[in-house]
XYZ file of C-alpha atoms in Angstrom:
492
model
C -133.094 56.931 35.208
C -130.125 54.791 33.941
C -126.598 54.508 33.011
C -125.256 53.999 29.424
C -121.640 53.577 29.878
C -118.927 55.137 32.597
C -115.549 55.807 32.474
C -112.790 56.354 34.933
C -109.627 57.805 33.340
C -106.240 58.788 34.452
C -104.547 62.238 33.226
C -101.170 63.338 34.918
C -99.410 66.645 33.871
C -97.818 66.055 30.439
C -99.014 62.747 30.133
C -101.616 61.265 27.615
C -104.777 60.293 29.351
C -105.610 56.410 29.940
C -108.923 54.806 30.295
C -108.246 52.900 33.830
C -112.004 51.179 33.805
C -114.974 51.345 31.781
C -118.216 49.844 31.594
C -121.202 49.726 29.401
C -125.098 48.577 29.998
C -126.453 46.415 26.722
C -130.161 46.595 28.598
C -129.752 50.629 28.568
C -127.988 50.987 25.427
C -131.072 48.801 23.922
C -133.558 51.415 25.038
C -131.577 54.255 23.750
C -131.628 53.428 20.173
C -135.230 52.492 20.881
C -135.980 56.097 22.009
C -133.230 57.830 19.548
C -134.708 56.152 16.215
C -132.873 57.777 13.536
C -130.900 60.634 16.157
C -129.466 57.243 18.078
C -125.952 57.541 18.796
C -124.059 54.095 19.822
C -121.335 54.687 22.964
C -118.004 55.032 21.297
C -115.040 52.415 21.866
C -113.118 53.725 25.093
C -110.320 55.173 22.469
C -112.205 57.468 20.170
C -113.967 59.017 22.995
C -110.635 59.892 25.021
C -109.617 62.510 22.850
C -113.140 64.438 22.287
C -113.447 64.160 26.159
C -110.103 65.532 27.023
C -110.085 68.111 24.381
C -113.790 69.122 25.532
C -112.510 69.952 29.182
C -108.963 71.370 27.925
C -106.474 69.069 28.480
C -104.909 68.398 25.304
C -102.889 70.624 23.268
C -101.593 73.028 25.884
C -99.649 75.546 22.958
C -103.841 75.625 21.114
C -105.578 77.586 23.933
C -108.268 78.132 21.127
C -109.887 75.125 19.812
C -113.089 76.079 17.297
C -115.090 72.862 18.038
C -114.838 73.532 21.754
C -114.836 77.684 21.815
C -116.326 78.597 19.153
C -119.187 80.960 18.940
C -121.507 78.357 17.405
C -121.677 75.955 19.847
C -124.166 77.366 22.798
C -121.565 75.847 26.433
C -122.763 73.797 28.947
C -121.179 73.401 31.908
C -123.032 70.278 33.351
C -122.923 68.377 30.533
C -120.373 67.998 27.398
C -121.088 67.530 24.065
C -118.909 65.674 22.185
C -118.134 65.246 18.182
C -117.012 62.142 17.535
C -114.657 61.713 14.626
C -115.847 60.142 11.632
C -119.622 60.870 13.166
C -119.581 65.242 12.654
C -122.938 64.948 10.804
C -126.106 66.458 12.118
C -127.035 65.062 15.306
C -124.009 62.938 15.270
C -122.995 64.029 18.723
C -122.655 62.518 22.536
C -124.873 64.318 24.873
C -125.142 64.800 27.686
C -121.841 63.568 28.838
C -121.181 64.450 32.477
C -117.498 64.889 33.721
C -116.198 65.430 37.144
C -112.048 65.450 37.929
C -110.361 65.201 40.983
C -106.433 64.461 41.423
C -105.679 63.612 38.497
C -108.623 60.823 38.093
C -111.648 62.113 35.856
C -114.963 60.327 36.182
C -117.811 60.304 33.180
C -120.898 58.952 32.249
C -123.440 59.046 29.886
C -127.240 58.919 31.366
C -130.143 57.475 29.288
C -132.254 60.761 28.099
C -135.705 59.065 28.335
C -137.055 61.530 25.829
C -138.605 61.449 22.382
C -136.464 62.362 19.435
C -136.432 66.254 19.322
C -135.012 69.563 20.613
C -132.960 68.649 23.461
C -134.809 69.074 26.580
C -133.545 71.373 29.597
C -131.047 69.679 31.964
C -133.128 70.585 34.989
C -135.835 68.304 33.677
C -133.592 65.194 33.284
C -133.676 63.338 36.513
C -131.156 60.917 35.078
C -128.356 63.721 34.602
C -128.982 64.404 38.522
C -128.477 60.602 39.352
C -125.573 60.345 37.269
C -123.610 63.522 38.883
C -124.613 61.576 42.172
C -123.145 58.258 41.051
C -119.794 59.985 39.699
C -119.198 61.678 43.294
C -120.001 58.763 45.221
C -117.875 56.817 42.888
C -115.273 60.095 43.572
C -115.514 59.931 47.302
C -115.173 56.042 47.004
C -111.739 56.012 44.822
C -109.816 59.404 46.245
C -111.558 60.013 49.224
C -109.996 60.780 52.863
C -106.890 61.691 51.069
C -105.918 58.415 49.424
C -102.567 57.766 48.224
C -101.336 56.121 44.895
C -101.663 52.826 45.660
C -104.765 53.241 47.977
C -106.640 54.576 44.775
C -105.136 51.546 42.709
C -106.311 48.936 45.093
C -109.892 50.717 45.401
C -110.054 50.884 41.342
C -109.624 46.504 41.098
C -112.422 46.836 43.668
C -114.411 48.799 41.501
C -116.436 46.145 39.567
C -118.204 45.086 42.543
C -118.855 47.882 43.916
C -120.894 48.524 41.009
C -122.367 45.744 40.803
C -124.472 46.883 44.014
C -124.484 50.823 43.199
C -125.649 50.666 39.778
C -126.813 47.161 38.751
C -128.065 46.907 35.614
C -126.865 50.653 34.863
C -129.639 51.602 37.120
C -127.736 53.784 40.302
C -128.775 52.623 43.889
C -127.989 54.310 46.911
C -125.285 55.652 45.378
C -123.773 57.455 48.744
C -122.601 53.750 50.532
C -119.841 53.963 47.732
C -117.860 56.123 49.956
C -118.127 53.606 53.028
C -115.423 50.803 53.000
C -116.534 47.480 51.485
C -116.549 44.894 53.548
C -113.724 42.265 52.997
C -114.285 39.766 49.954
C -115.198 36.009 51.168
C -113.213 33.203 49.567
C -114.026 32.114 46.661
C -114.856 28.361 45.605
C -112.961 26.307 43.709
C -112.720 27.282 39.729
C -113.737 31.022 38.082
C -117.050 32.582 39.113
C -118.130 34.820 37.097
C -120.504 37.110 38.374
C -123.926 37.319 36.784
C -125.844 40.136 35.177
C -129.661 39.266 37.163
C -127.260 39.346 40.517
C -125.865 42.394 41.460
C -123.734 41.636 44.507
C -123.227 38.863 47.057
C -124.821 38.211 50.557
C -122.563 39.093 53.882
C -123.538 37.590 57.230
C -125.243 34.711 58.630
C -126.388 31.784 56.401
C -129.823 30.443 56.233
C -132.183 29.312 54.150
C -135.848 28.833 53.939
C -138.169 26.580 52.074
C -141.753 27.039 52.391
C -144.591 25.143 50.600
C -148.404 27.319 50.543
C -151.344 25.043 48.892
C -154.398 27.155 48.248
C -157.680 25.166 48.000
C -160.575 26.389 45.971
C -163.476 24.803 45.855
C -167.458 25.470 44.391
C -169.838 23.289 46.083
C -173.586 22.950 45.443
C -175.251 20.009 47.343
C -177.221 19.443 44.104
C -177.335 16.333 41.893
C -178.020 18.563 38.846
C -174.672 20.395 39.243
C -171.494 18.959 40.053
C -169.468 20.157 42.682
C -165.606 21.649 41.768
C -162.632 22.231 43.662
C -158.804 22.544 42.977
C -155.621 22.561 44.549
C -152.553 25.190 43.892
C -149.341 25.217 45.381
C -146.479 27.682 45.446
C -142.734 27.114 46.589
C -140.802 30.208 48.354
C -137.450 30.134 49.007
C -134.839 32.773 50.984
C -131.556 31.685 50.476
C -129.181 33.767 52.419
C -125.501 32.482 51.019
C -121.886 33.913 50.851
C -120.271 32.956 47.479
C -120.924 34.564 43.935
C -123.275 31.245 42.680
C -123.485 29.116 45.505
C -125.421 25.531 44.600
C -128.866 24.936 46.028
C -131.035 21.625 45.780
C -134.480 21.255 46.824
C -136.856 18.164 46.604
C -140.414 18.037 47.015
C -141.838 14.378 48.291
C -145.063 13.361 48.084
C -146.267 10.039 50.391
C -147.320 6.971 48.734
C -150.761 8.223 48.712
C -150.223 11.747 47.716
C -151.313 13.792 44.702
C -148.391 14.344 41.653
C -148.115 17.731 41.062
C -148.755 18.800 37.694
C -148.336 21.874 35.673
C -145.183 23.109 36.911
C -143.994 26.437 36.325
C -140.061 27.166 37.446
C -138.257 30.006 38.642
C -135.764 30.948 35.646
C -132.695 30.371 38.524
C -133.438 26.804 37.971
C -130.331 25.154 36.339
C -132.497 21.950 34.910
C -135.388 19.937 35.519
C -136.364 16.363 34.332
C -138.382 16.262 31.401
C -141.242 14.274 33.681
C -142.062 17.373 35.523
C -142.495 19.584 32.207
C -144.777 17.518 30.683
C -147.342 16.477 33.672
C -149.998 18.404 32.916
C -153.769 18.753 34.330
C -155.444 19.123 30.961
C -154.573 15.983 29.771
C -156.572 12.608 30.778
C -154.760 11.522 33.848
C -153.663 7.608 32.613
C -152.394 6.167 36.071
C -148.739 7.108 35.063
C -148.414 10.864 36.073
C -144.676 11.074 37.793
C -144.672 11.437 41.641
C -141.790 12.393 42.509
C -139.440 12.780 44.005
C -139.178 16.538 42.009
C -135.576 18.029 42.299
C -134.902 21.795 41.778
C -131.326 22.518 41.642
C -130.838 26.151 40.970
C -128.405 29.292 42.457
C -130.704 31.602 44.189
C -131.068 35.519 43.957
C -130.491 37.320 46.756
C -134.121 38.403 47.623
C -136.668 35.791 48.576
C -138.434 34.263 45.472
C -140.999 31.656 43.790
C -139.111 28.577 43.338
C -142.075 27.112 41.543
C -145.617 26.790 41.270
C -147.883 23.573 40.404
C -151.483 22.548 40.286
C -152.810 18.714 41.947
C -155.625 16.973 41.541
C -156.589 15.701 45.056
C -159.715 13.348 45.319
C -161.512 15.492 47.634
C -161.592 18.920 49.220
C -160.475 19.339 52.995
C -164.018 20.345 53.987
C -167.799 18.955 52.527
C -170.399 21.411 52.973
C -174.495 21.874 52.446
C -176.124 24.983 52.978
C -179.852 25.056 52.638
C -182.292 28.812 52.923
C -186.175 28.403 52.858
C -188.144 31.370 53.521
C -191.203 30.829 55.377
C -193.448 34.064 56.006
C -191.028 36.740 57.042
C -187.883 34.389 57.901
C -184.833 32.700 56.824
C -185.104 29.090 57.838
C -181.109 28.360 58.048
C -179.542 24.966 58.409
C -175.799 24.147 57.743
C -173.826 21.153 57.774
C -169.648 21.024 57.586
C -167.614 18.080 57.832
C -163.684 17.934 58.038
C -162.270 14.895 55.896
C -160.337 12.489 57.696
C -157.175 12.603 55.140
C -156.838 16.143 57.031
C -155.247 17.236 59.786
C -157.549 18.145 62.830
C -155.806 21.468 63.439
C -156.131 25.231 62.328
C -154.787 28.229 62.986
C -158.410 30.007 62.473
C -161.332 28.676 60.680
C -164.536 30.719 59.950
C -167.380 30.014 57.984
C -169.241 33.526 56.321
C -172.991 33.806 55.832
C -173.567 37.227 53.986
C -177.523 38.179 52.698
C -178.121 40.692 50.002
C -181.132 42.511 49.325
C -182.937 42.452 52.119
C -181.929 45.175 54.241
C -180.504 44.924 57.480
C -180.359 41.536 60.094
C -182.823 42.800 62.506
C -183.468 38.917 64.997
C -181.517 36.424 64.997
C -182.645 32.434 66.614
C -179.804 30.426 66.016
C -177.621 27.464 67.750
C -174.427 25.734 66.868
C -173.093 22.606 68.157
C -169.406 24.213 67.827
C -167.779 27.585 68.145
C -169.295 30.900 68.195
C -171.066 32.844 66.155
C -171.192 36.601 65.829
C -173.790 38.834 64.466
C -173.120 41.957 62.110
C -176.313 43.553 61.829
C -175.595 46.341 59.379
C -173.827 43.957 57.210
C -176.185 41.585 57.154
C -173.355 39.289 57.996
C -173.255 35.988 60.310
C -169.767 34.896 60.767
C -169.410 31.246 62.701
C -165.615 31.267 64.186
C -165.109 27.551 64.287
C -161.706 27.804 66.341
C -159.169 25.706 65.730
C -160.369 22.219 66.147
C -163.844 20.796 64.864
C -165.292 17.647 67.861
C -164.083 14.471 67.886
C -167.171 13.640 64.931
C -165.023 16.081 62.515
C -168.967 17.249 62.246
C -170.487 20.597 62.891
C -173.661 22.337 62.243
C -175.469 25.822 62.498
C -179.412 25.584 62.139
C -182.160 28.344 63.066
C -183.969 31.252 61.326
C -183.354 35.137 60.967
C -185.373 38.010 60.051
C -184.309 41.248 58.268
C -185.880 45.141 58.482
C -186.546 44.563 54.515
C -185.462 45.418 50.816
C -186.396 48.414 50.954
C -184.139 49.651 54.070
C -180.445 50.040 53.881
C -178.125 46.890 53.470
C -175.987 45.264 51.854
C -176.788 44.548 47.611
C -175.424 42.191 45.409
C -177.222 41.718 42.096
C -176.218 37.753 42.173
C -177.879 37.054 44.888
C -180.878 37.456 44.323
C -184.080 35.321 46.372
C -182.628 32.318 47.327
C -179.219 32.434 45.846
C -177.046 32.444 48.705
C -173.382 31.475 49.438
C -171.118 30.507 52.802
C -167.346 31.506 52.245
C -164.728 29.617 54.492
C -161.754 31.582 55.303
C -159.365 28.413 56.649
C -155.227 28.045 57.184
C -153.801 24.669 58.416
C -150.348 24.728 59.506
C -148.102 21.760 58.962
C -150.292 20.617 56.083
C -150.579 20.373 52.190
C -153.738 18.415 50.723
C -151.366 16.990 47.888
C -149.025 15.252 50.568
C -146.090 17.548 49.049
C -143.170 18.517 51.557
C -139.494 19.046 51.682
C -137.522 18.012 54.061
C -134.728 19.937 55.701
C -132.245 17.176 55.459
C -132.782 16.694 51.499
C -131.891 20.306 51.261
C -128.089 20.432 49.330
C -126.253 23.624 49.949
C -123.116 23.844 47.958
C -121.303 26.622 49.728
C -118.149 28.275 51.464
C -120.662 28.147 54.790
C -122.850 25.314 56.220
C -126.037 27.397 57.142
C -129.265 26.744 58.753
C -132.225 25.288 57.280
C -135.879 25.525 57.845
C -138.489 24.152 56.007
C -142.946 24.773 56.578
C -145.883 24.003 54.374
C -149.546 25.257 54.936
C -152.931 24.787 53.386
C -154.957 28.316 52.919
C -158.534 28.401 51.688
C -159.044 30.670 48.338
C -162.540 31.374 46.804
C -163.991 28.339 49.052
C -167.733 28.618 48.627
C -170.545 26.868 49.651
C -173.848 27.480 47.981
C -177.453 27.264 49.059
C -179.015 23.948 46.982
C -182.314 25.431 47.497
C -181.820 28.187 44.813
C -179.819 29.058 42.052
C -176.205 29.070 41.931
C -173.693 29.868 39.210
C -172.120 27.440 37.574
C -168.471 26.965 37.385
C -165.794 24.716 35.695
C -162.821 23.266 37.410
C -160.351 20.064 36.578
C -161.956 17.996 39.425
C -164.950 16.834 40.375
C -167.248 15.158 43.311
């Protein structure tokens, strides 16, 4: 449902019409001659479709009343949309359609929607949602120009407007919310020093109070096994998201990440395409290659002019010595129970604080949890019976040791009865899953500071910067049974 070109003309009694504004979509026109093929036809230059148009909706030649191209028994009218011969282009199939035309006051609006059809008979109008959206855009764009009785000049002033109006109504040559054209637009801000030009991927400009936001989310997987004969895996992920709420057409933005003296370089950086230019350093670090001692740490600058909608400034991978929590999980059965001991310890390189922290013990195949004889030396733990499910709610601190543990046995109504299946876990293969967030934290060190945050624009605005560390796919696996085996960059 898009846009090909619009035009706004003017046509006063016993005048020649003028084109006062037209404008054309490359992205749209692109998928017309895509979906045309060999019926395609381009959008005219503004002058060889005045004519056609005006002579279409009978406002040329006043003395011809008759005009065979127009009124002629062979061509089957439409009064919704126009069809127009080009000159130079009468051959079969050859012609503009559907062109939609609305006048008011001596102003006539067109436009020419995208017919997202295969090449063919022409399909019925009703069945085109884009000839709908365009009539909608051409009488908000009416209502916007002439409306509440505007005078000459009024209309003049509203037509230089006109460009960025569009630019939030139909970006792209796709219409949105097409009836705010009629409401006033709010006053235009001043612009910085030197020509902006505004760009295609931004369709109109932010109004109201400046801020913006840098946060930095590390996600932490990690496969241990508490086994000599397989080595345990983890990684680290990290993603950069950024709301930059700025007046100004391409206002300036820098951000730095930082890393500490200890901290992990970030590797395998991936950019938002609003980034201007990065140093050649931060392209090239990459996890796959043999780390030699010289990876680049920083500090990583990201100059770019933001979109108006929050966004992924980047993403990057680090390879971080160890994983925020060590874990062993061992499950013996003897006679009709689950012996059950557990042992988690919170590195000291982390922060002794969480938002939540929970630690999962799901069993398959063996029906449902029927007696449970189990202690912990920190938290609580609650039963789900018909899940089969013990789930250890750690809190938000571990002790003073940074050491916890869960040990006992459980028993279960059997196989046979209803539960919970998994065809992995079968016997003694048996996982914990810790579902972890840690405010104020990132295991790679990386940060950004609100005062190394350079805003380049009309309005000095508020800052606020976070970071957080989020567990993802954090398992622990029993080292009394099998276990799949997985492949990661790092290693224990």
């Amino acid at each position: 449902m898009s846009i090909r070109a619009l035009w706004i003309i003017s046509q006063e009694k016993g005048e020649s019409g003028k084109v006062r504004f037209s404008r054309r979509y490359p992205t749209v026109e692109s998928r017309a001659s895509r979906l045309g093929r060999g019926s395609y036809v381009p959008v005219p230059e503004d002058s060889a479709l005045l004519r056609p148009l005006l002579t279409d909706l009978g406002l040329t030649d006043p003395e011809k009343p008759f005009v065979e191209a127009r009124d002629g028994c062979s061509r089957l009218h439409r009064t919704a949309a126009l069809e127009l011969v080009l000159e130079g282009r009468q051959g079969a199939g050859a012609a503009l359609w559907p062109v939609l035309a609305i006048s008011q006051g001596g102003l006539i609006l067109a436009c020419l929607p995208l017919v997202e059809a295969p090449p063919g008979p022409r399909p019925p109008l009703p069945s085109l949602a884009s000839v709908s959206q365009g009539f909608s855009l051409l009488a908000g764009l009416q209502a916007f120009l002439s409306g509440s009785g505007a005078g000459k000049a009024e209309v003049e002033s509203r037509l230089a407007l006109l460009p960025a109006a569009l630019m939030q109504a139909c970006p792209l040559g796709t219409p949105l919310e097409t009836p705010q054209l009629c409401q006033p637009l709010p006053p235009p801000t001043v612009p910085l020093a030197g020509p902006q030009k505004q760009p295609a991927w931004k369709p109109g400009v932010h109004r109201g109070r400046a801020l913006v936001s840098v946060a930095v989310s590390e996600q932490v997987r990690s496969m241990q096994y508490g086994n000599r004969a397989r080595t345990d895996l983890w990684d680290v992920y990290g993603t950069v998201t950024c709301k930059c709420d700025l007046e100004g057409v391409l206002p300036t933005v820098t951000v730095t990440l930082s890393l500490p003296p200890n901290g992990s370089p970030l590797q395998d950086i991936l950019a938002h395409p609003c980034v201007s230019s990065l140093d050649s350093s931060l392209l090239t670090a990459s996890s796959v290659d043999e780390s030699d001692g010289s990876a680049f740490s920083g500090p990583y600058k990201f100059p770019f002019s933001p979109p108006l909608e929050p966004f992924h400034l980047c993403f990057y991978t680090s390879q971080v010595p160890v994983p925020p929590i060590l874990g062993s999980y061992q499950l013996r059965e003897e006679g009709s129970q689950l012996k059950i001991t557990v042992n988690l310890k919170l590195h000291e390189s982390v922060r002794n604080g969480f938002e939540y922290c929970e630690a999962h013990l799901p069993f398959f195949n063996r029906g449902q949890l029927t007696n449970t004889d189990l202690r912990v030396t920190s938290g609580q733990l609650e039963v789900a019976r018909e899940k089969s499910l013990l789930v250890w709610v750690l809190g938000q601190k571990f002790p003073k040791s940074r050491e916890v543990s869960l040990g006992g046995s459980v028993s279960f109504s059997g196989a046979g009865s209803l539960g919970p299946v998994d065809p992995l876990c079968t016997e003694l293969t048996a996982y914990i899953k810790l579902y972890f967030r840690i405010p104020d934290v990132t295991l790679s060190g990386c940060s950004v500071d609100q005062h190394s945050v350079q805003v380049y624009s009309s309005v000095k605005p508020r800052i606020t910067t976070s970071r957080e560390l989020i567990s993802s796919e954090y398992y622990i696996w029993n080292s009394t049974g099998e276990a799949p085996v997985s492949s990661g960059p790092m290693r224990l």
